[in-house]
Coordinates of C-alpha atoms in Angstrom, one line a residue:
Chain A
M136 CA 145.8 165.7 17.0
K137 CA 145.7 163.9 14.2
E138 CA 142.3 165.4 14.0
E139 CA 143.4 168.8 13.8
V140 CA 146.2 168.2 11.1
I141 CA 143.0 167.0 8.8
L142 CA 140.6 169.6 9.9
H143 CA 143.5 171.8 8.9
I144 CA 144.1 170.4 5.1
L145 CA 140.6 169.7 4.3
S146 CA 139.7 173.9 5.1
E147 CA 142.4 174.7 3.5
K148 CA 141.7 171.9 0.4
E149 CA 141.8 174.9 -1.4
N150 CA 145.2 175.8 -1.6
L151 CA 145.7 172.4 -2.4
Y152 CA 148.5 172.1 -6.1
R153 CA 146.3 169.1 -6.3
K154 CA 142.5 169.2 -4.3
E155 CA 142.7 165.5 -5.8
N156 CA 145.3 164.1 -2.7
I157 CA 143.2 165.2 0.1
G158 CA 142.7 161.4 0.5
K159 CA 146.5 160.6 0.4
Y160 CA 147.4 163.7 3.0
I161 CA 145.3 162.4 5.2
E162 CA 146.2 158.3 4.8
I163 CA 149.8 160.1 5.3
I164 CA 148.7 162.6 8.5
E165 CA 146.9 158.5 9.7
D166 CA 150.0 156.8 9.4
K167 CA 151.8 159.1 11.6
I168 CA 149.9 158.0 14.6
F169 CA 152.7 155.3 16.1
I170 CA 154.1 159.1 17.0
K171 CA 152.2 159.4 20.6
D172 CA 153.7 163.3 21.2
G173 CA 151.7 165.4 18.9
F174 CA 154.1 168.0 18.9
D175 CA 156.5 165.7 17.2
R176 CA 153.3 163.8 15.1
A177 CA 152.5 167.3 13.7
I178 CA 156.2 168.3 12.5
A179 CA 156.8 164.5 11.6
T180 CA 153.4 165.4 9.4
V181 CA 154.3 168.8 7.7
F182 CA 158.3 167.8 7.1
E183 CA 156.4 164.3 5.2
L184 CA 154.3 166.4 2.9
V185 CA 156.7 168.5 1.9
I186 CA 159.1 165.6 0.7
E187 CA 156.1 164.4 -1.2
K188 CA 156.2 167.2 -2.7
Q189 CA 153.0 168.8 -1.9
I190 CA 154.4 171.5 0.2
N191 CA 157.2 174.0 -1.3
P192 CA 160.1 172.9 0.1
W193 CA 160.8 176.5 0.4
E194 CA 157.3 177.3 2.6
I195 CA 159.8 175.2 5.2
D196 CA 161.3 177.5 8.1
L197 CA 163.7 175.3 9.0
A198 CA 166.1 176.7 11.9
A199 CA 162.0 178.6 12.5
F200 CA 161.1 174.7 13.3
S201 CA 164.0 173.3 15.2
S202 CA 164.6 176.3 17.5
L203 CA 161.0 175.1 18.7
Y204 CA 161.6 171.9 18.9
L205 CA 164.4 172.7 21.0
K206 CA 162.6 175.0 23.2
K207 CA 159.5 171.3 23.5
V208 CA 163.3 169.3 24.8
K209 CA 163.8 171.7 26.8
E210 CA 160.4 171.5 28.5
K211 CA 159.9 168.0 28.7
G212 CA 162.3 165.4 27.9
I213 CA 163.4 163.7 24.3
N214 CA 161.7 160.1 22.6
L215 CA 165.5 159.6 20.8
I216 CA 163.8 157.7 18.1
V217 CA 161.1 160.3 17.3
A218 CA 163.5 163.6 17.3
G219 CA 166.1 161.0 15.3
K220 CA 163.2 160.1 12.6
I221 CA 162.1 164.5 12.8
L222 CA 165.8 164.8 12.1
F223 CA 166.1 162.5 9.4
L224 CA 163.4 164.4 8.3
A225 CA 164.8 167.6 8.3
W226 CA 167.8 167.1 6.9
K227 CA 166.2 165.7 3.4
I228 CA 163.9 168.8 3.4
L229 CA 167.3 170.8 3.7
R230 CA 168.6 168.9 0.3
L231 CA 165.8 169.6 -1.2
Q232 CA 166.5 173.9 -0.6
S233 CA 170.0 173.3 -1.1
E234 CA 168.5 171.4 -4.6
E235 CA 166.8 174.2 -5.5
M236 CA 168.8 176.8 -4.7
I237 CA 171.9 175.4 -7.1
K238 CA 168.7 175.1 -10.2
E239 CA 168.3 178.8 -9.2
M240 CA 171.9 179.8 -9.3
E241 CA 172.8 178.0 -12.3
R242 CA 169.2 179.2 -14.5
K243 CA 171.1 183.8 -13.2
E244 CA 174.9 182.8 -14.3
E245 CA 173.6 182.0 -17.7
E246 CA 171.3 184.5 -18.1
E247 CA 173.6 187.4 -16.7
I248 CA 176.7 186.5 -18.0
Y249 CA 176.5 185.9 -21.5
F250 CA 174.5 188.7 -23.0
D251 CA 176.0 190.6 -24.4
D252 CA 177.9 187.5 -26.5
I253 CA 176.8 187.6 -30.2
P254 CA 175.7 184.1 -31.6
D255 CA 177.4 183.5 -35.1
W256 CA 174.6 182.9 -37.4
Y257 CA 173.9 187.1 -36.2
G258 CA 177.3 187.1 -39.3
D259 CA 175.5 185.3 -41.6
D260 CA 173.3 186.0 -44.6
E261 CA 172.1 182.8 -44.9
L262 CA 171.7 181.5 -41.3
F263 CA 169.9 184.4 -40.1
L264 CA 167.0 184.2 -42.5
Q265 CA 166.9 180.4 -41.6
T266 CA 167.0 180.9 -38.3
Q267 CA 164.1 183.6 -39.1
R268 CA 161.7 181.6 -40.6
I269 CA 162.0 179.0 -38.4
M270 CA 161.4 181.1 -35.3
K271 CA 158.5 182.3 -37.4
D272 CA 157.5 178.7 -38.2
E273 CA 157.8 179.0 -41.7
I274 CA 160.3 175.5 -41.8
V275 CA 160.1 172.4 -39.2
L276 CA 161.3 169.4 -38.8
K277 CA 158.2 167.4 -39.7
P278 CA 157.7 164.3 -37.6
K279 CA 157.1 161.3 -39.3
I280 CA 154.0 159.6 -38.7
R281 CA 154.5 156.0 -37.5
R282 CA 152.6 153.3 -36.4
K283 CA 152.1 153.5 -32.3
A284 CA 150.5 150.3 -31.3
K285 CA 151.4 149.0 -28.3
R286 CA 150.7 145.3 -27.3
K287 CA 148.6 143.8 -24.0
V288 CA 151.3 141.8 -21.8
T289 CA 151.6 138.9 -21.5
L290 CA 151.0 136.2 -19.1
V291 CA 154.9 135.1 -19.1
E292 CA 155.4 138.4 -19.1
L293 CA 153.6 139.1 -15.9
I294 CA 155.0 136.0 -13.9
N295 CA 158.7 137.4 -15.0
A296 CA 157.9 140.2 -13.2
F297 CA 156.5 138.7 -10.5
E298 CA 160.2 137.1 -10.4
E299 CA 162.0 140.7 -10.8
A300 CA 159.9 142.6 -8.2
K301 CA 161.1 139.5 -5.3
E302 CA 164.7 140.0 -6.3
E303 CA 163.9 143.4 -5.9
I304 CA 162.0 143.9 -2.6
V305 CA 164.7 140.9 -1.7
K306 CA 167.9 143.0 -2.0
K307 CA 166.2 146.1 -0.7
R308 CA 165.8 144.5 2.7
A309 CA 169.2 143.4 2.4
K310 CA 170.7 146.5 1.4
K311 CA 168.8 147.6 4.9
R312 CA 170.0 145.4 7.6
K313 CA 173.7 145.8 5.6
I314 CA 173.4 149.3 6.9
I315 CA 172.8 147.4 11.2
S316 CA 175.2 144.6 10.3
P317 CA 178.7 145.5 11.3
V318 CA 176.9 145.6 15.0
K319 CA 175.8 142.3 14.5
M320 CA 178.8 140.8 13.8
E321 CA 180.3 141.8 16.8
D322 CA 178.0 140.5 18.9
S323 CA 178.6 137.6 17.3
T324 CA 182.2 137.5 17.4
H325 CA 182.2 138.8 21.3
K326 CA 179.1 136.0 22.0
E327 CA 181.9 133.1 22.1
N328 CA 183.9 134.4 24.5
I329 CA 181.3 136.4 26.9
E330 CA 180.8 133.3 28.6
D331 CA 184.1 133.0 29.6
D332 CA 184.0 136.8 30.1
I333 CA 181.3 136.4 33.1
K334 CA 183.1 133.3 34.4
R335 CA 186.7 135.9 34.8
V336 CA 184.9 138.2 36.7
M337 CA 182.4 136.3 38.9
E338 CA 186.2 134.3 39.9
K339 CA 188.0 137.8 40.4
L340 CA 184.7 138.5 42.4
S341 CA 183.9 135.8 44.7
K342 CA 187.2 136.3 45.7
L343 CA 186.3 140.2 47.7
N344 CA 183.4 138.3 50.4
G345 CA 181.1 140.9 49.1
R346 CA 183.4 144.4 48.8
A347 CA 183.0 146.9 46.8
V348 CA 185.6 147.4 44.6
P349 CA 187.2 150.2 41.4
L350 CA 186.4 148.3 38.3
K351 CA 190.4 149.6 37.4
E352 CA 191.6 148.0 40.7
L353 CA 190.4 145.1 38.9
F354 CA 191.1 144.9 35.8
D355 CA 193.8 146.3 33.5
E356 CA 192.3 149.1 30.7
K357 CA 192.7 147.3 28.3
D358 CA 190.1 144.4 29.4
I359 CA 187.5 146.8 30.1
I360 CA 186.2 146.7 27.0
A361 CA 186.3 143.6 27.2
I362 CA 184.5 142.7 29.6
I363 CA 181.7 145.6 29.5
L364 CA 179.2 143.5 27.9
P365 CA 179.8 140.6 31.4
L366 CA 179.3 142.9 33.8
L367 CA 175.8 144.7 32.1
F368 CA 175.0 141.1 31.8
L369 CA 175.6 140.9 35.4
A370 CA 174.0 143.4 36.1
K371 CA 171.1 143.2 34.5
D372 CA 170.5 139.2 36.0
G373 CA 171.2 141.1 39.6
V374 CA 173.6 138.7 41.0
I375 CA 176.4 142.1 40.9
E376 CA 175.4 145.9 41.2
I377 CA 177.2 148.5 39.4
W378 CA 177.5 152.5 39.9
Q379 CA 179.5 155.8 39.1
E380 CA 180.5 157.8 43.0
N381 CA 180.3 161.2 39.9
F382 CA 178.7 161.3 37.0
P383 CA 180.6 161.9 33.9
Y384 CA 184.6 161.5 35.4
G385 CA 183.9 159.3 38.5
E386 CA 185.1 156.0 39.3
I387 CA 182.9 152.8 38.0
F388 CA 182.6 150.4 40.8
I389 CA 181.4 146.9 41.0
K390 CA 180.3 144.3 44.4
L391 CA 178.5 141.0 44.6
K392 CA 174.9 141.2 45.5
H393 CA 174.7 138.5 48.2
E394 CA 174.0 135.5 47.1
G395 CA 170.7 133.5 47.8
Chain B
M87 CA 155.3 131.6 -44.6
K88 CA 157.0 133.8 -47.1
A89 CA 159.9 135.9 -45.5
E90 CA 159.1 139.5 -46.9
R91 CA 155.3 138.8 -45.2
I92 CA 157.2 138.0 -41.9
I93 CA 159.0 141.0 -42.1
E94 CA 156.3 142.8 -43.1
A95 CA 154.8 142.3 -39.5
V96 CA 157.3 142.7 -37.7
L97 CA 158.2 146.6 -39.3
F98 CA 154.6 147.1 -38.8
A99 CA 154.7 145.5 -34.6
A100 CA 158.4 147.3 -34.8
S101 CA 156.7 151.2 -35.1
R102 CA 160.7 152.5 -35.4
P103 CA 163.3 152.3 -37.8
L104 CA 164.6 148.1 -37.3
S105 CA 168.5 147.0 -38.7
I106 CA 168.5 144.9 -40.9
E107 CA 170.9 143.1 -38.6
E108 CA 168.2 143.2 -35.9
I109 CA 165.4 141.8 -38.0
A110 CA 168.4 138.9 -39.1
E111 CA 168.6 137.3 -35.1
A112 CA 164.4 137.5 -34.5
V113 CA 163.5 135.9 -37.6
G114 CA 166.5 133.8 -37.9
M115 CA 167.5 134.3 -41.7
E116 CA 170.1 135.5 -42.4
K117 CA 171.2 139.6 -44.3
K118 CA 171.1 138.5 -47.4
V119 CA 167.8 137.3 -47.5
V120 CA 166.5 140.6 -45.2
K121 CA 168.0 142.7 -47.6
K122 CA 166.2 141.1 -50.5
A123 CA 162.9 140.5 -48.7
I124 CA 162.6 144.9 -47.3
E125 CA 163.5 145.3 -51.4
K126 CA 160.9 143.5 -52.5
L127 CA 158.4 145.3 -49.5
K128 CA 159.0 147.9 -51.3
N129 CA 157.4 146.9 -54.6
F130 CA 154.7 146.6 -53.6
Y131 CA 153.6 149.2 -51.3
E132 CA 154.4 151.4 -54.3
E133 CA 151.4 152.3 -55.0
S134 CA 150.1 152.3 -51.6
A135 CA 149.9 155.3 -48.8
I136 CA 152.4 153.6 -46.2
E137 CA 155.9 153.3 -47.2
I138 CA 159.1 152.0 -46.0
S139 CA 162.0 154.1 -46.1
E140 CA 166.2 153.6 -44.5
A141 CA 167.6 155.8 -43.1
N142 CA 170.6 154.7 -42.0
G143 CA 170.9 151.5 -42.5
K144 CA 167.8 151.6 -40.2
Y145 CA 164.2 150.6 -41.6
V146 CA 161.3 151.7 -40.9
M147 CA 157.3 151.8 -42.3
E148 CA 155.3 155.4 -42.6
V149 CA 152.8 156.3 -43.7
K150 CA 154.1 158.4 -47.8
A151 CA 154.3 162.2 -47.2
E152 CA 152.0 163.5 -49.1
Y153 CA 149.5 161.4 -47.3
A154 CA 150.1 163.0 -43.6
E155 CA 148.3 165.9 -43.7
Y156 CA 145.2 163.2 -43.6
A157 CA 146.6 160.4 -40.8
K158 CA 148.3 163.7 -38.9
K159 CA 145.1 164.0 -36.5
F160 CA 145.3 160.2 -35.4
A161 CA 148.7 159.4 -35.3
P162 CA 149.7 160.1 -31.5
V163 CA 151.9 163.5 -30.6
E164 CA 154.8 163.5 -29.9
L165 CA 156.9 166.5 -29.9
K166 CA 154.6 169.9 -29.0
K167 CA 154.5 172.4 -31.8
S168 CA 156.8 175.3 -29.5
L169 CA 159.2 171.8 -28.8
I170 CA 159.2 170.6 -32.4
K171 CA 160.4 174.5 -32.6
T172 CA 163.3 174.3 -30.4
L173 CA 164.6 171.2 -32.1
S174 CA 164.4 172.4 -35.5
L175 CA 166.1 175.3 -34.1
I176 CA 169.1 172.9 -32.5
A177 CA 169.1 170.5 -35.1
Y178 CA 170.1 173.8 -37.7
H179 CA 172.6 174.8 -35.5
Q180 CA 174.3 172.0 -33.6
P181 CA 176.6 172.3 -32.0
I182 CA 174.9 175.5 -30.3
K183 CA 175.5 176.9 -26.7
Q184 CA 172.4 176.9 -24.4
S185 CA 172.8 180.3 -23.9
D186 CA 172.5 181.4 -27.7
L187 CA 169.7 179.5 -27.5
K188 CA 167.5 180.9 -25.2
K189 CA 169.0 185.0 -26.9
L190 CA 165.8 183.0 -29.3
L191 CA 163.3 181.4 -27.2
G192 CA 163.6 183.3 -23.7
S193 CA 163.1 181.5 -20.5
N194 CA 161.8 178.3 -21.6
V195 CA 165.0 177.3 -23.3
Y196 CA 165.7 175.3 -20.4
E197 CA 161.8 173.3 -20.1
H198 CA 162.7 172.9 -23.4
V199 CA 165.7 171.6 -23.5
R200 CA 164.7 169.2 -19.5
E201 CA 161.9 167.7 -22.4
L202 CA 164.3 167.7 -25.3
K203 CA 166.5 165.4 -23.3
K204 CA 163.9 163.2 -21.4
K205 CA 162.8 162.5 -24.9
G206 CA 166.1 160.9 -26.2
F207 CA 166.4 164.5 -28.5
I208 CA 169.0 166.5 -27.6
N209 CA 172.1 165.2 -25.7
T210 CA 174.3 167.9 -24.2
R211 CA 177.3 168.3 -22.1
K212 CA 179.6 171.6 -19.8
E213 CA 180.8 173.5 -22.0
G214 CA 182.4 176.5 -20.0
R215 CA 179.1 178.1 -18.0
T216 CA 176.8 177.1 -20.5
K217 CA 176.0 173.9 -21.9
L218 CA 176.5 172.2 -25.6
I219 CA 173.4 171.0 -27.1
T220 CA 173.6 168.3 -30.4
T221 CA 170.9 166.1 -31.4
T222 CA 171.3 162.2 -30.7
Q223 CA 170.7 159.1 -32.9
Y224 CA 167.4 159.2 -31.8
F225 CA 165.9 162.2 -33.3
Y226 CA 168.7 161.1 -37.1
D227 CA 166.3 157.9 -36.7
Y228 CA 163.1 159.6 -35.5
F229 CA 163.2 161.6 -38.6
G230 CA 164.7 159.6 -40.9
I231 CA 167.7 161.3 -41.9
D232 CA 170.7 160.6 -42.7
K233 CA 173.1 161.6 -40.5
K234 CA 176.0 162.2 -43.6
D235 CA 173.7 164.4 -45.0
K236 CA 174.5 167.7 -44.1
E237 CA 172.1 169.1 -46.4
A238 CA 169.9 166.7 -45.5
I239 CA 167.8 168.2 -42.0
K240 CA 167.8 171.9 -43.8
N241 CA 166.2 170.2 -47.0
L242 CA 163.5 168.4 -44.4
M243 CA 163.1 171.9 -43.1
E244 CA 162.2 172.9 -46.5
K245 CA 160.2 170.4 -47.6
S246 CA 157.8 171.4 -45.0
G247 CA 157.3 174.6 -46.2
K248 CA 156.5 174.0 -48.9
N249 CA 153.1 172.1 -47.6
Chain C
M183 CA 144.5 160.8 -54.3
K184 CA 142.7 157.7 -54.0
A185 CA 140.5 157.6 -51.8
E186 CA 142.1 154.4 -50.1
R187 CA 144.9 155.4 -50.2
I188 CA 143.9 158.5 -47.7
I189 CA 142.0 155.4 -45.7
E190 CA 144.7 153.8 -45.7
A191 CA 147.3 156.3 -43.8
V192 CA 144.2 157.4 -41.0
L193 CA 144.0 153.8 -40.4
F194 CA 147.7 152.8 -40.9
A195 CA 148.5 155.7 -37.8
A196 CA 145.5 156.0 -35.7
S197 CA 146.5 152.0 -34.4
R198 CA 143.2 151.9 -33.2
P199 CA 139.7 150.4 -34.4
L200 CA 137.6 153.3 -36.0
S201 CA 134.0 153.9 -37.2
I202 CA 133.3 154.7 -40.8
E203 CA 131.7 157.9 -38.8
E204 CA 134.9 158.8 -37.2
I205 CA 137.2 157.9 -41.0
A206 CA 134.4 159.9 -43.0
E207 CA 134.3 162.7 -40.6
A208 CA 138.6 163.1 -40.4
V209 CA 138.6 162.3 -44.3
G210 CA 135.8 164.5 -45.3
M211 CA 134.2 161.9 -47.4
E212 CA 130.5 160.9 -47.1
K213 CA 130.9 157.1 -46.2
K214 CA 128.6 155.8 -48.4
V215 CA 132.3 156.4 -50.5
V216 CA 134.6 155.3 -47.0
K217 CA 133.0 151.7 -46.8
K218 CA 134.1 150.9 -50.8
A219 CA 137.4 152.1 -50.0
I220 CA 137.9 149.7 -47.0
E221 CA 137.1 147.2 -49.2
K222 CA 139.3 147.7 -51.4
L223 CA 142.0 147.9 -49.2
K224 CA 140.6 144.9 -47.6
N225 CA 141.6 143.7 -51.2
F226 CA 145.5 145.1 -51.6
Y227 CA 146.0 143.5 -48.0
E228 CA 144.6 139.4 -49.4
E229 CA 148.5 138.6 -50.3
S230 CA 150.1 140.4 -47.2
A231 CA 150.8 140.0 -43.3
I232 CA 148.2 143.1 -42.9
E233 CA 144.6 142.8 -42.3
I234 CA 141.9 145.5 -42.3
S235 CA 140.1 143.7 -39.7
E236 CA 136.1 144.9 -38.6
A237 CA 134.4 144.9 -35.2
N238 CA 131.2 145.9 -33.4
G239 CA 131.7 148.2 -36.7
K240 CA 135.6 149.6 -36.1
Y241 CA 137.6 148.8 -38.4
V242 CA 141.5 148.4 -37.5
M243 CA 145.3 147.6 -39.1
E244 CA 146.7 144.7 -37.9
V245 CA 148.6 141.7 -37.5
K246 CA 147.2 139.0 -39.4
A247 CA 147.2 135.6 -36.8
E248 CA 149.5 133.9 -38.5
Y249 CA 152.8 136.5 -37.5
A250 CA 152.0 138.0 -34.5
E251 CA 154.2 135.5 -33.0
Y252 CA 156.8 137.2 -34.9
A253 CA 155.2 140.8 -35.0
K254 CA 155.1 140.2 -30.5
K255 CA 158.6 140.9 -30.7
F256 CA 159.4 144.0 -31.6
A257 CA 155.7 145.9 -29.8
P258 CA 155.9 148.4 -27.6
V259 CA 154.1 146.7 -24.0
E260 CA 151.2 148.8 -22.7
L261 CA 152.2 148.7 -19.5
K262 CA 155.7 150.2 -18.1
K263 CA 158.0 147.6 -16.7
S264 CA 157.0 149.0 -12.9
L265 CA 153.6 148.4 -13.0
I266 CA 153.0 144.7 -14.0
K267 CA 155.9 144.5 -11.1
T268 CA 153.4 145.9 -9.1
L269 CA 150.2 144.4 -11.0
S270 CA 152.1 140.4 -10.6
L271 CA 152.2 140.8 -6.3
I272 CA 148.7 142.7 -5.9
A273 CA 147.7 139.4 -8.0
Y274 CA 150.3 136.9 -5.3
H275 CA 148.9 138.2 -2.5
Q276 CA 145.3 139.6 -2.7
P277 CA 143.7 140.4 -1.4
I278 CA 147.1 142.8 0.6
K279 CA 146.4 145.9 1.7
Q280 CA 147.8 148.9 0.8
S281 CA 149.8 149.5 3.5
D282 CA 151.5 146.5 3.3
L283 CA 152.1 146.9 -1.0
K284 CA 154.0 150.3 0.0
K285 CA 155.6 148.1 2.4
L286 CA 156.9 146.3 -0.3
L287 CA 157.3 148.9 -3.0
G288 CA 157.8 152.8 -1.7
S289 CA 155.9 155.5 -1.6
N290 CA 155.7 154.7 -6.2
V291 CA 152.2 152.7 -4.5
Y292 CA 149.7 155.2 -5.1
E293 CA 150.3 156.7 -7.9
H294 CA 150.7 152.7 -9.1
V295 CA 147.6 151.4 -7.2
R296 CA 145.3 154.9 -9.0
E297 CA 147.1 153.8 -12.7
L298 CA 146.2 150.3 -12.2
K299 CA 142.8 150.7 -11.1
K300 CA 142.3 153.0 -13.4
K301 CA 143.0 151.1 -16.3
G302 CA 139.9 148.5 -14.7
F303 CA 143.3 146.0 -13.4
I304 CA 142.4 146.1 -9.7
N305 CA 139.3 147.2 -7.4
T306 CA 140.2 148.6 -4.2
R307 CA 137.6 149.0 -0.8
K308 CA 138.6 151.0 2.6
E309 CA 139.8 148.8 4.9
G310 CA 140.0 150.7 8.0
R311 CA 142.5 153.6 7.4
T312 CA 144.1 151.6 4.7
K313 CA 142.6 149.8 1.0
L314 CA 142.3 146.5 0.5
I315 CA 143.4 146.0 -3.3
T316 CA 142.3 142.7 -5.5
T317 CA 142.1 142.3 -9.1
T318 CA 139.7 142.5 -11.5
Q319 CA 137.0 140.3 -14.0
Y320 CA 139.2 142.2 -16.2
F321 CA 142.2 141.3 -14.8
Y322 CA 141.9 137.2 -15.1
D323 CA 139.9 138.0 -18.5
Y324 CA 143.0 139.7 -19.8
F325 CA 145.7 137.6 -19.3
G326 CA 143.8 135.0 -20.3
I327 CA 142.8 133.0 -16.9
D328 CA 139.6 131.1 -15.1
K329 CA 139.3 132.7 -11.8
K330 CA 139.0 129.5 -11.2
D331 CA 142.3 128.9 -12.3
K332 CA 144.2 131.3 -8.9
E333 CA 145.2 129.4 -7.0
A334 CA 147.3 127.8 -10.3
I335 CA 149.0 131.2 -10.7
K336 CA 150.2 131.9 -7.7
N337 CA 151.7 128.0 -8.0
L338 CA 152.7 129.2 -11.2
M339 CA 155.0 132.8 -9.4
E340 CA 155.8 131.1 -6.9
K341 CA 157.8 128.0 -9.3
S342 CA 159.0 130.6 -11.0
G343 CA 160.8 131.5 -7.7
K344 CA 162.6 128.7 -7.4
N345 CA 164.0 128.4 -10.5

């Protein structure tokens, strides 16, 4: 698939806005190999090219892409991470498209509305004459001639720049982490209680002699949220079994596996 | 080291208008001393092709108008001819509506306004469905026009017309 | 108009070294005349903070070394800040993969690498699917660093980070 896209770009190179960017496109495509599915990768690549401003966003028919993608999901199932990335890219394109549309509308609005409105200076002889003279380049502002010498960067400036660059990178990373951190915080606050909760669950289950019981018989509704995590731990460790009779609203049962 | 020589080096290197305060602070001199030194420099450059001119309380070293024609070939072009025309119209008529400017310039106006704004020569603010355009302080500094002198823009354009 | 004044305006505006031929052609004078005019100018600037110096047959107007310290504060730097930052990251981490640099800088990396390469500060060579970036001899010359002191610079950068 990767080769196909590269070949496509190479064959289309005459139509590219900047031919010298070919190397860059290929690099972008090669970056995409982490998406294993060829179909997904092709879509992601096209979308990225739009976002990198190599393809006009209006040349992308998002509706056609989404029905194509839906069809594929129905047939072959979905990889949530990849789908998320593609959705994010599509959203970015949609935004590019709407930005273009707003600009276009602003232009049209002004062009249409002020046609009959005559500027004040048409009524003033001198202003009118001067305006005509400017239009004919007879009188214009004359830029001053000054030096524009630039100096070299000093070593200290290089070191300062390094300093600033590092800070910016740290900030950027912290910002990324912040988006995820609320979940993590919750994790850590529960972590202290988790062992207590596990103990509580085990005490109750051990009284049942291996009998399966509905979850809601064992715990109050308000407790269930708190013990879900310990239950998952226990299930993962193979200490208990959890199942649901009828998905999605059926009863959830738990049972202590036979020890030893 | 004489004060005027230090200030000469500063003005030469800066290539933009500097206020007395800026200079005084950077070189660690009193404003009074800076002012006096600039007067001496002005004298020194009297017979030269270069001058130290003042506008809006700022000083800048530049080529005298009569030598501009020769120097122009070597000076970096900051404003294309078409942009200068647009800027001249704005300066002359300001505040001017973008829609009125469009009647003179056609649809180029959007691109020109955007570019002039990016370069810092003009400001725009919304006015009804259009924009109202005015020149900035940077504009006055760049062209060496005193902001208080309403006629200065016209005069400057007239002078250039005669060349 | 005196020949030396015209040439003064040209040298001032050019802000880069010019050959006698270039000047002669631009102002329409004979080379001999240009040369003589430059000698006169040199005399004029003797007592000034500015000088007309010659290197490799080219002439440039610049601040005398003893005044450079004052001038430096006002002269604009020839590289954009964002490019200096990228260059500093390359200098510290070199040899660095373009793909790793991209993780630090985002998609600006392509433009920055192209520009720094064009200016001669860095070299790239293919390494698998990405490029490996290192600084050039020109980089060391430009910053006045002995290539052998490479580690010293890294240490300096590291230390600056701890402050």
